[in-house]
PDB file of C-alpha atoms in Angstrom:
ATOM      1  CA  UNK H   1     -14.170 -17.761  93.804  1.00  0.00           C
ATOM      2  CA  UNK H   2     -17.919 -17.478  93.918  1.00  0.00           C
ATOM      3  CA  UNK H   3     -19.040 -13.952  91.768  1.00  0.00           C
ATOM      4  CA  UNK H   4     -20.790 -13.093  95.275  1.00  0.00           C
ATOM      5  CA  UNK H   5     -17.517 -13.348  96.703  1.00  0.00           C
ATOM      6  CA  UNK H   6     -15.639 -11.651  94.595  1.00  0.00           C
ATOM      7  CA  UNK H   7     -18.032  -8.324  94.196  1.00  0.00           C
ATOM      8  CA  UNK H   8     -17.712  -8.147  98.123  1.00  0.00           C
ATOM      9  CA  UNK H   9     -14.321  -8.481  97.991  1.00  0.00           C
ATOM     10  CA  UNK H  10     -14.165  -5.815  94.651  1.00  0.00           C
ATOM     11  CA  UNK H  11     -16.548  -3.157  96.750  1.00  0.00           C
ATOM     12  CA  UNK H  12     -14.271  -3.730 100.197  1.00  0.00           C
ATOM     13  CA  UNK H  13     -11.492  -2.781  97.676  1.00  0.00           C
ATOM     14  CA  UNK H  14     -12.768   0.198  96.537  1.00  0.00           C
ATOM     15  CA  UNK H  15     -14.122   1.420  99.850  1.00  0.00           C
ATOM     16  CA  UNK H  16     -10.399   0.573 101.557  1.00  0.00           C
ATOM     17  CA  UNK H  17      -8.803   2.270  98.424  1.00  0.00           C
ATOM     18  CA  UNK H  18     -11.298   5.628  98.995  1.00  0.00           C
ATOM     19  CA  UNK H  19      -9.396   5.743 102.315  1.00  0.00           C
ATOM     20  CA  UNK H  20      -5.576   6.073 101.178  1.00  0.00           C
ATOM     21  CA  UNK H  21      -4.529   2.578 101.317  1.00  0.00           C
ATOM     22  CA  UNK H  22      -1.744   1.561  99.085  1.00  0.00           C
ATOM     23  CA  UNK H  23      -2.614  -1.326  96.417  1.00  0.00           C
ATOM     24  CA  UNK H  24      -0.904  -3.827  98.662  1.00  0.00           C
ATOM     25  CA  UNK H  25      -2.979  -2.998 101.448  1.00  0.00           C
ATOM     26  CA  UNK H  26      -6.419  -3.227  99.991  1.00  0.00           C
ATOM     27  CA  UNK H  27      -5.613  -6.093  98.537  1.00  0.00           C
ATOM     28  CA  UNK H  28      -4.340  -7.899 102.183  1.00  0.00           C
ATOM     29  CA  UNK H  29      -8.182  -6.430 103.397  1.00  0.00           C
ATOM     30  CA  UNK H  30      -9.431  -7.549 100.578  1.00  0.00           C
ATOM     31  CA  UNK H  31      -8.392 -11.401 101.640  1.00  0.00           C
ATOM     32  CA  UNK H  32      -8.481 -10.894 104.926  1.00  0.00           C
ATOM     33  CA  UNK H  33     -12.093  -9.993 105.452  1.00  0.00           C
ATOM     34  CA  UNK H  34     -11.561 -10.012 109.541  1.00  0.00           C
ATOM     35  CA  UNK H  35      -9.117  -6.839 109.557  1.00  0.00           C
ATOM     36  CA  UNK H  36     -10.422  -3.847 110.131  1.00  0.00           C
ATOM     37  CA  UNK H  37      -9.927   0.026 110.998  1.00  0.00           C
ATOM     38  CA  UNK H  38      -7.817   0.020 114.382  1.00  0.00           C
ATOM     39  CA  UNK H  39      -7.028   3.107 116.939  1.00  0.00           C
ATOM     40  CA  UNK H  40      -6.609   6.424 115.312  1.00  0.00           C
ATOM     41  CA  UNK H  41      -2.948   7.426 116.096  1.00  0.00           C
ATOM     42  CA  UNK H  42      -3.782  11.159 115.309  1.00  0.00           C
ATOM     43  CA  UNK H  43      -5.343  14.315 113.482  1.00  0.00           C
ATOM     44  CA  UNK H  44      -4.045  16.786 111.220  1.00  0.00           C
ATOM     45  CA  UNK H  45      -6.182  19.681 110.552  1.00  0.00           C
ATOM     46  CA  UNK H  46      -5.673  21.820 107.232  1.00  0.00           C
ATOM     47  CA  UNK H  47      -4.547  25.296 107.855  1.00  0.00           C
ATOM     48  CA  UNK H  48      -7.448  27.363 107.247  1.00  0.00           C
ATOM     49  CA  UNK H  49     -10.106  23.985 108.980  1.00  0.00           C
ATOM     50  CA  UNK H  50     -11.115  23.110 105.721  1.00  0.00           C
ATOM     51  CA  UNK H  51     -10.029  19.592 106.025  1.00  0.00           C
ATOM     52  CA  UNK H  52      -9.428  17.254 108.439  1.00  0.00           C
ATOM     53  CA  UNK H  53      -7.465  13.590 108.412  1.00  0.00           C
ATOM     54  CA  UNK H  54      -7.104  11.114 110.664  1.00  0.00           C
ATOM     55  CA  UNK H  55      -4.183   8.656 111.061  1.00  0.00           C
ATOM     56  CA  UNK H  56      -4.221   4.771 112.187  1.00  0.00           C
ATOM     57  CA  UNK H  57      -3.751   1.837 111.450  1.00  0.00           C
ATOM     58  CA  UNK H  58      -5.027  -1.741 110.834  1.00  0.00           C
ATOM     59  CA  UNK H  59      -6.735  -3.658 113.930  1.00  0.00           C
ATOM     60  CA  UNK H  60      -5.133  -6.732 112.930  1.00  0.00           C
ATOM     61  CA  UNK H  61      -2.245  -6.072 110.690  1.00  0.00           C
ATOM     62  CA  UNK H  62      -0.743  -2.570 111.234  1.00  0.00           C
ATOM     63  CA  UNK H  63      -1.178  -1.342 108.077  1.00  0.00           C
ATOM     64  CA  UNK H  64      -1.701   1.957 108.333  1.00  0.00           C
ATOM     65  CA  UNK H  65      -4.517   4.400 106.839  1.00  0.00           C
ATOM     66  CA  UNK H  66      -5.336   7.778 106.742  1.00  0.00           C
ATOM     67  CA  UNK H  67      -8.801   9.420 106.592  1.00  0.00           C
ATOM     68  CA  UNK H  68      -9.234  13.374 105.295  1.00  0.00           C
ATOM     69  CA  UNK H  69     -12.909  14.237 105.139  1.00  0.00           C
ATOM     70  CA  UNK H  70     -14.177  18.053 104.318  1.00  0.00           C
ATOM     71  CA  UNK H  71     -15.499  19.940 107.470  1.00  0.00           C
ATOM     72  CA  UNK H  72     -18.905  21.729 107.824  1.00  0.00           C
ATOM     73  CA  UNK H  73     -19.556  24.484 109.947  1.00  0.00           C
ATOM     74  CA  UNK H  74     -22.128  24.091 112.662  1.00  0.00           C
ATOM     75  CA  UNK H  75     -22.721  26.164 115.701  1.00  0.00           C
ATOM     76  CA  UNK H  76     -19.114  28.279 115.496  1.00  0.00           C
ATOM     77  CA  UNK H  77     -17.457  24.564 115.201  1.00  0.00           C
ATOM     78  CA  UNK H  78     -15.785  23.022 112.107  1.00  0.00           C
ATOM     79  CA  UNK H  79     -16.849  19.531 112.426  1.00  0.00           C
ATOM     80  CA  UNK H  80     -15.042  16.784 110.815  1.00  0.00           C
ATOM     81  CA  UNK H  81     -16.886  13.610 110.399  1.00  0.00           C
ATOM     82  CA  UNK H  82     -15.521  10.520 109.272  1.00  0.00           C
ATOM     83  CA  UNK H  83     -17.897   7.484 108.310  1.00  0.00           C
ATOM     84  CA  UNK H  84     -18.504   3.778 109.011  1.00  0.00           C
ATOM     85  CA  UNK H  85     -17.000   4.394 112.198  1.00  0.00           C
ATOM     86  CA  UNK H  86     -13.302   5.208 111.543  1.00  0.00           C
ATOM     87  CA  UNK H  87     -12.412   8.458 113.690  1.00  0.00           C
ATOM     88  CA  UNK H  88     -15.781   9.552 114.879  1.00  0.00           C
ATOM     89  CA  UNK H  89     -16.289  13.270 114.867  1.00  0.00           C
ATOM     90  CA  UNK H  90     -13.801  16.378 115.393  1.00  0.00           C
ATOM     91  CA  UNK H  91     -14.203  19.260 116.263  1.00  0.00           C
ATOM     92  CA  UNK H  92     -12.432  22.736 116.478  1.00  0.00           C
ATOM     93  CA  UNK H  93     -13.986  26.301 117.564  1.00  0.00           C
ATOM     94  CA  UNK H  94     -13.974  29.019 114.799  1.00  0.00           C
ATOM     95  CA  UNK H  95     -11.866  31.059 117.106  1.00  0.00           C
ATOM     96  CA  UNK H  96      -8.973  28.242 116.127  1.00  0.00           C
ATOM     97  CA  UNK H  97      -8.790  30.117 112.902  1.00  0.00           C
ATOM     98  CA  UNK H  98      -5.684  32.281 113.936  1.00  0.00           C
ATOM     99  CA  UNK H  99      -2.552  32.000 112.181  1.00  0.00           C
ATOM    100  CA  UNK H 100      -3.266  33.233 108.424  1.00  0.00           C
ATOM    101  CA  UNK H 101       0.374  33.829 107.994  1.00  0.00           C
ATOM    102  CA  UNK H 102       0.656  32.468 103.372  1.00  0.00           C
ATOM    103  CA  UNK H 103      -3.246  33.838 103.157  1.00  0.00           C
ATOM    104  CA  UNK H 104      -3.860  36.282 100.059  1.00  0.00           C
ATOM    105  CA  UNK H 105      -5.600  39.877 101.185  1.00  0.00           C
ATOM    106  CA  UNK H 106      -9.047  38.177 100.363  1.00  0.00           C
ATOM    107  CA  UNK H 107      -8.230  35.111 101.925  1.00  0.00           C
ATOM    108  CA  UNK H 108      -7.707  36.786 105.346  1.00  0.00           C
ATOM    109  CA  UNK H 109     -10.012  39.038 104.709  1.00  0.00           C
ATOM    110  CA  UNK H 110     -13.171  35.819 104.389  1.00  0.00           C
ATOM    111  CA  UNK H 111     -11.230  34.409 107.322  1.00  0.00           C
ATOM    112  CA  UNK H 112     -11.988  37.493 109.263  1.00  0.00           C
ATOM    113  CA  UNK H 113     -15.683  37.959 107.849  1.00  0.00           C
ATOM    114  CA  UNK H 114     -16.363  33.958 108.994  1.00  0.00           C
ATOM    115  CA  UNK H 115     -14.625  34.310 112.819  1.00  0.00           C
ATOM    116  CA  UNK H 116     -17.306  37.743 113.125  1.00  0.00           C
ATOM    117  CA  UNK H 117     -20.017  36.251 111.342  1.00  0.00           C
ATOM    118  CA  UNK H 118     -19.535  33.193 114.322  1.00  0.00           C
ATOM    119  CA  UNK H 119     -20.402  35.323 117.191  1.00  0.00           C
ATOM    120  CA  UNK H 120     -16.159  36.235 117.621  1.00  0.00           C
ATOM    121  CA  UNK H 121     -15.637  39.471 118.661  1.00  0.00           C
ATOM    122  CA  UNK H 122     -12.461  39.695 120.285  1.00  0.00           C
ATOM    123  CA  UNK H 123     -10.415  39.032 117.070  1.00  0.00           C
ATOM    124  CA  UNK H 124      -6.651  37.948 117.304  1.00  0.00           C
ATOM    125  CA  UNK H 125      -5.121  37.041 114.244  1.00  0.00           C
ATOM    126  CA  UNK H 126      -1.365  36.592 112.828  1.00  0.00           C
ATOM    127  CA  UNK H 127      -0.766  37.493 109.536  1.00  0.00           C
ATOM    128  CA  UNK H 128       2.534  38.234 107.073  1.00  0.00           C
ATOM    129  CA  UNK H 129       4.487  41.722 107.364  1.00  0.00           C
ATOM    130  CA  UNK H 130       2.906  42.883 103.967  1.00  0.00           C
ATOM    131  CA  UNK H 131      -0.840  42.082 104.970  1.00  0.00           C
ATOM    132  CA  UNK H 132      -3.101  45.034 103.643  1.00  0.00           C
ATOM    133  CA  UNK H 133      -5.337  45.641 106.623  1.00  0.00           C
ATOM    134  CA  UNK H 134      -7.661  47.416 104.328  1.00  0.00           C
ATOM    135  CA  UNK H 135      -9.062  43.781 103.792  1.00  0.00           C
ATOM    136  CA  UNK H 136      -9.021  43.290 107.696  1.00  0.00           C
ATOM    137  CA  UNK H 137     -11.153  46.649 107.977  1.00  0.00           C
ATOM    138  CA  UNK H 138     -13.194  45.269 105.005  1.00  0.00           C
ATOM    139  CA  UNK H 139     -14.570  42.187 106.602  1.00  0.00           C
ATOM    140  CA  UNK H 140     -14.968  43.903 109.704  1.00  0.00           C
ATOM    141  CA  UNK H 141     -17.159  46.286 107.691  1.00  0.00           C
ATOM    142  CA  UNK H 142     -18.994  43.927 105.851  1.00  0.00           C
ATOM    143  CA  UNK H 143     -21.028  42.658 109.320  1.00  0.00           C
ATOM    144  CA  UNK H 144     -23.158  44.515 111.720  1.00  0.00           C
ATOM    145  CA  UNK H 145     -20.851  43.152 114.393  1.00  0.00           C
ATOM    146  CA  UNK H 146     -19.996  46.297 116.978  1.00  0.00           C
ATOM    147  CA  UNK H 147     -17.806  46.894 119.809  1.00  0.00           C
ATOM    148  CA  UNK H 148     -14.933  44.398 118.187  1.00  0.00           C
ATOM    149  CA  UNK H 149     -11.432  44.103 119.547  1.00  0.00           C
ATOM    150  CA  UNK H 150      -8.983  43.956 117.256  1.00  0.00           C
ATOM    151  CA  UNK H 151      -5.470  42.447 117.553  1.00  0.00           C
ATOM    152  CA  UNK H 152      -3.105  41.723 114.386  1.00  0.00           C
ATOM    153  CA  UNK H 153       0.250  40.313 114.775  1.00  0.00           C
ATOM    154  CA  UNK H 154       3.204  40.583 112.106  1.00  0.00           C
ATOM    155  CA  UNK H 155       1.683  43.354 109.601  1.00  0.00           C
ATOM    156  CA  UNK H 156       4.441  46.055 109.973  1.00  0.00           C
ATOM    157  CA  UNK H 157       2.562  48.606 108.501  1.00  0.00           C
ATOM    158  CA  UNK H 158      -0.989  50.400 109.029  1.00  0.00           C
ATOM    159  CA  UNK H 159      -1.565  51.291 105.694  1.00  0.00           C
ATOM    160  CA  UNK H 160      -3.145  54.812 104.837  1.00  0.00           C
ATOM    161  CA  UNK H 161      -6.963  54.647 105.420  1.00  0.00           C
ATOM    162  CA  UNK H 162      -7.001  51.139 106.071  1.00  0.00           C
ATOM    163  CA  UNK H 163      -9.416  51.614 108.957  1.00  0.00           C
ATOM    164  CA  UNK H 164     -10.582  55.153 108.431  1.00  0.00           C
ATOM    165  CA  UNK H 165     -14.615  55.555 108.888  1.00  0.00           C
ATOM    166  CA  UNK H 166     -14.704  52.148 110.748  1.00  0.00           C
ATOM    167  CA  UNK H 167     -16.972  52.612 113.838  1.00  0.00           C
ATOM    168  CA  UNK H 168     -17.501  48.980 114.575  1.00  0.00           C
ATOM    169  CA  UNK H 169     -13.794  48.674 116.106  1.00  0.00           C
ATOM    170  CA  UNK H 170     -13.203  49.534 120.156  1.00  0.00           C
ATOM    171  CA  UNK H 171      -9.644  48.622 120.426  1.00  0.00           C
ATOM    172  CA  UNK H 172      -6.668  48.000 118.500  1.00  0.00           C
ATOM    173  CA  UNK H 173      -3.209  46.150 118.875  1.00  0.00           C
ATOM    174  CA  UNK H 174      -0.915  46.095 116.213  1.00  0.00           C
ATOM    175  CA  UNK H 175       2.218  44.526 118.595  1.00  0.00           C
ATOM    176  CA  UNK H 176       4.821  44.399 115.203  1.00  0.00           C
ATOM    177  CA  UNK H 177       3.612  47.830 113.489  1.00  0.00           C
ATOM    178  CA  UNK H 178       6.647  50.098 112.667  1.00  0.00           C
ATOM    179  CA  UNK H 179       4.313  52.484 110.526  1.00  0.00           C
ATOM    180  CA  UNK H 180       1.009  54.149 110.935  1.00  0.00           C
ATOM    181  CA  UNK H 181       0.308  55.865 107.819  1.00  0.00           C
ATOM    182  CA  UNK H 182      -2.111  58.853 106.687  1.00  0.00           C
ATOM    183  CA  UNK H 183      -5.709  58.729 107.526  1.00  0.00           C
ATOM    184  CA  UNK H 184      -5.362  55.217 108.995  1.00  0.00           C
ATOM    185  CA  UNK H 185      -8.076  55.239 111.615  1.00  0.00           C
ATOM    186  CA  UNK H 186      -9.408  58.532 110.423  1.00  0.00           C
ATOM    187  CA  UNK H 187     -12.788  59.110 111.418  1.00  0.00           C
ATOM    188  CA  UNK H 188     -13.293  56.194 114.187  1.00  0.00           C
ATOM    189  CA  UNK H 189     -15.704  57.642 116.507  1.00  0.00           C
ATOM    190  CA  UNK H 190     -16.091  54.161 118.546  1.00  0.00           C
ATOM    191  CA  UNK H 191     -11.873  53.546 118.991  1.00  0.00           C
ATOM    192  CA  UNK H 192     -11.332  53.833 122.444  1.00  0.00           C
ATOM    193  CA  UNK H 193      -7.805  51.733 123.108  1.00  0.00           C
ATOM    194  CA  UNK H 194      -4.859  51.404 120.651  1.00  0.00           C
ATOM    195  CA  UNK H 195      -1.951  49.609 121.348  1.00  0.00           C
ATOM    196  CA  UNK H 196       1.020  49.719 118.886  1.00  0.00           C
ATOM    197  CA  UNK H 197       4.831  49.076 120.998  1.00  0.00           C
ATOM    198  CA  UNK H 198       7.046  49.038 118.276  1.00  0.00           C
ATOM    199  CA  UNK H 199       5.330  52.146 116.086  1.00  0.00           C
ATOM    200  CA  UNK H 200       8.068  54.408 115.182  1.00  0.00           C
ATOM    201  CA  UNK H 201       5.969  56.649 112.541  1.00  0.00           C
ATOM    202  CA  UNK H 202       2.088  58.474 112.993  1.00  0.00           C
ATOM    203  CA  UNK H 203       0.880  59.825 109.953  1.00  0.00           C
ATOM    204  CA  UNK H 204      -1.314  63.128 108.814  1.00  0.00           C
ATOM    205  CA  UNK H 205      -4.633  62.401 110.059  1.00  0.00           C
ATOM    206  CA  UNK H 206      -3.895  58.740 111.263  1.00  0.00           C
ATOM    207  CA  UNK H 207      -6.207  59.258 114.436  1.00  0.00           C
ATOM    208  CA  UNK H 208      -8.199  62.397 113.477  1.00  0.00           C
ATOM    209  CA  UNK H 209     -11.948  62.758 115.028  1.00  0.00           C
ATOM    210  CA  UNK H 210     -11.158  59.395 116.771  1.00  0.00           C
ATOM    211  CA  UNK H 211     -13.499  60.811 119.340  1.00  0.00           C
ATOM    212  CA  UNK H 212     -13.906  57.816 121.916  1.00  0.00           C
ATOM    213  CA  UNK H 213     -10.033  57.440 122.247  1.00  0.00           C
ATOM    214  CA  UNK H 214      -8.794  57.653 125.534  1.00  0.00           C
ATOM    215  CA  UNK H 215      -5.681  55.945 125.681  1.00  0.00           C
ATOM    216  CA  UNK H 216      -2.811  55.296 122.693  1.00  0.00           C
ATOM    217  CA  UNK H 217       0.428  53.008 123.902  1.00  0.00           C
ATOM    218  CA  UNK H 218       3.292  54.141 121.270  1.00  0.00           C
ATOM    219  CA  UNK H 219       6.310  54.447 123.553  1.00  0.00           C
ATOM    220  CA  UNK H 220       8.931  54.577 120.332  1.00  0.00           C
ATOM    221  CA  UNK H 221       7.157  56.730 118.398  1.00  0.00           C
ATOM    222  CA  UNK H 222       9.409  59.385 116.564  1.00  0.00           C
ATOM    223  CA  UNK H 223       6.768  61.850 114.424  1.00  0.00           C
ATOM    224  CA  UNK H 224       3.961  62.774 114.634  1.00  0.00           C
ATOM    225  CA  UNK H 225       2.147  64.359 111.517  1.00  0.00           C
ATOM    226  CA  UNK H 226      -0.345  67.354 111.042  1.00  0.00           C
ATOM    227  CA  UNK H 227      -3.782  66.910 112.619  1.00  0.00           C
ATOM    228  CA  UNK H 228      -3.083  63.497 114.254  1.00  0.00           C
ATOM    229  CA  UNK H 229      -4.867  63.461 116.868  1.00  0.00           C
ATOM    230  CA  UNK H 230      -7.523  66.178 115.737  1.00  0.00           C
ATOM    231  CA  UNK H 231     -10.279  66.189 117.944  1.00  0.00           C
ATOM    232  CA  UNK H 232      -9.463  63.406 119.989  1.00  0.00           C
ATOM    233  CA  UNK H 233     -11.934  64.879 122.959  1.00  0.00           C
ATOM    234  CA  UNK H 234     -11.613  62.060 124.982  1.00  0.00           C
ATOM    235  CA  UNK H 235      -7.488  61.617 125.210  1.00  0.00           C
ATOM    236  CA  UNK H 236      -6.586  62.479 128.466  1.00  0.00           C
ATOM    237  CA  UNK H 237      -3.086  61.802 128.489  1.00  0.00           C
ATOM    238  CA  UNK H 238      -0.012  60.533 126.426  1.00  0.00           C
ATOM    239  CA  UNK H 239       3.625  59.796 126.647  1.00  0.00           C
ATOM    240  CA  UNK H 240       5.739  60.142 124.191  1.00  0.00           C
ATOM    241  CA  UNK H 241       9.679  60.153 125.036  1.00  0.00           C
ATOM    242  CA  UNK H 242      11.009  59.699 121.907  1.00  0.00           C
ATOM    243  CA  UNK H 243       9.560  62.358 119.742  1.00  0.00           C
ATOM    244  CA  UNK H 244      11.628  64.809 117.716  1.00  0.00           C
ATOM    245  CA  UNK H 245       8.758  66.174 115.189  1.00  0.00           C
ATOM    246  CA  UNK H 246       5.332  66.892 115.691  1.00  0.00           C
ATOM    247  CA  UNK H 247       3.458  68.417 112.788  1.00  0.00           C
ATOM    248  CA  UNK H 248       0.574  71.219 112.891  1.00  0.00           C
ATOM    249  CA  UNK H 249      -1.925  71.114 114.481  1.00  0.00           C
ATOM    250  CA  UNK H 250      -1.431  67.820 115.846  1.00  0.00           C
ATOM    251  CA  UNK H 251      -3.605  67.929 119.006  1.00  0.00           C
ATOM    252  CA  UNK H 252      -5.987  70.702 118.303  1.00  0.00           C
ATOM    253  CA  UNK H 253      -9.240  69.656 120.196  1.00  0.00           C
ATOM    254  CA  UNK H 254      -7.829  67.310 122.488  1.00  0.00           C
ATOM    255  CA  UNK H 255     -10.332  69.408 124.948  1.00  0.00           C
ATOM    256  CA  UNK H 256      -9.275  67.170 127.899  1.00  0.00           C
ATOM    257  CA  UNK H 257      -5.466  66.810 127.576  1.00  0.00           C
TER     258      UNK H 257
END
């Protein structure tokens, strides 16, 4: 074989083996200089958008291939762009980045800092039961974002102060909380709305000087500890049929109710 021929034939190998095919297959390319990449059959995008492969297979002989490229953010996109023609460009909104459920504290936490820092304000996220949403409050915190609705799946517990002195948040749904605990939004002058069906438990403090709240959904709630709703000025009503404690001084200032 000519040396011209076989360096073309040693650099189609190489490419061919960059993109996942087996030895057997870069070798058949490699002597079969008229196959090429066929249809892509598919796309699998990594968890947290980082990556992105494409599936296929061989125009002429049905091997098949697959293509993982690193995304880039552009515009509040992850963009996925394969070369030399293979799978074109993907794409997938920031707002895609959802389920964190097997994210670490700071890894949810960056994932929340990157949706706000993408123009997303309206922030609905599922995470596992043990999630500290300290680190939820923390990217929230971090950005100069206002006005942000918050909803967080499959935490079971507000943890104490998590949220306290945030005034960026307007509204809060925690659908899988069982606990609120001390201090937890304490100090949230712009929390208007919370939402929180399955909360069984309000803590001392939890929604003291929250002074924008006007409405609270806790049908199952149980107890309710001392100064809870201190100062809530603009509460206007609340149900709670389950109740058999309520601490002191639990809705001192509620001016309105």
């Amino acid at each position: 074989i000519p040396i011209n021929v076989q360096k073309e034939m040693a650099k189609l190998a190489r490419a061919l083996y960059r993109y996942g095919f087996s030895t057997n297959a870069y070798r058949h390319f490699s002597e079969r200089t008229e196959c090429e990449f066929g249809e892509v059959t598919g796309y699998e995008w990594s968890k947290d958008f980082s990556t992105c492969t494409a599936h296929g297979t061989c125009k002429y002989c049905n091997n098949e291939f697959s293509v993982t490229v690193n995304t880039a953010l552009e515009n509040g996109e992850f963009v996925a762009v394969f070369e030399n023609g293979v799978a074109g460009i993907q794409k997938k909104p920031v707002s895609a980045l959802s389920d964190l459920t097997g994210f670490t504290n700071e890894e949810v936490q960056s994932a929340v800092t990157l949706l706000l820092e993408n123009g997303v304000t309206d922030v609905d996220i599922t995470v596992d039961a043990d999630t500290d949403m300290t680190y939820v409050s923390n990217a929230i915190t971090s950005t100069d974002k206002t006005d942000i609705t918050l909803k967080v799946s499959g935490a079971i517990s507000i943890g104490e102060g998590a949220f306290a002195n945030n005034t960026q948040i307007s509204s809060v749904s925690f659908p899988d909380a069982l606990e609120m605990d001390d201090e937890a939004f304490y100090y949230c002058f712009g929390l208007k709305k919370v939402d929180a069906p399955k909360l069984i438990s309000l803590g001392n403090f939890s929604l003291t000087r929250c002074n924008s709240m006007e409405e609270i959904n806790a049908p199952e709630v149980e107890s309710i500890g001392t100064q809870c709703f201190l100062y809530c000025a603009a509460l206007k009503s609340i149900s709670f049929k389950k109740v058999t404690a309520v601490d002191a001084s639990a809705f001192s200032g509620c001016s309105v109710l």
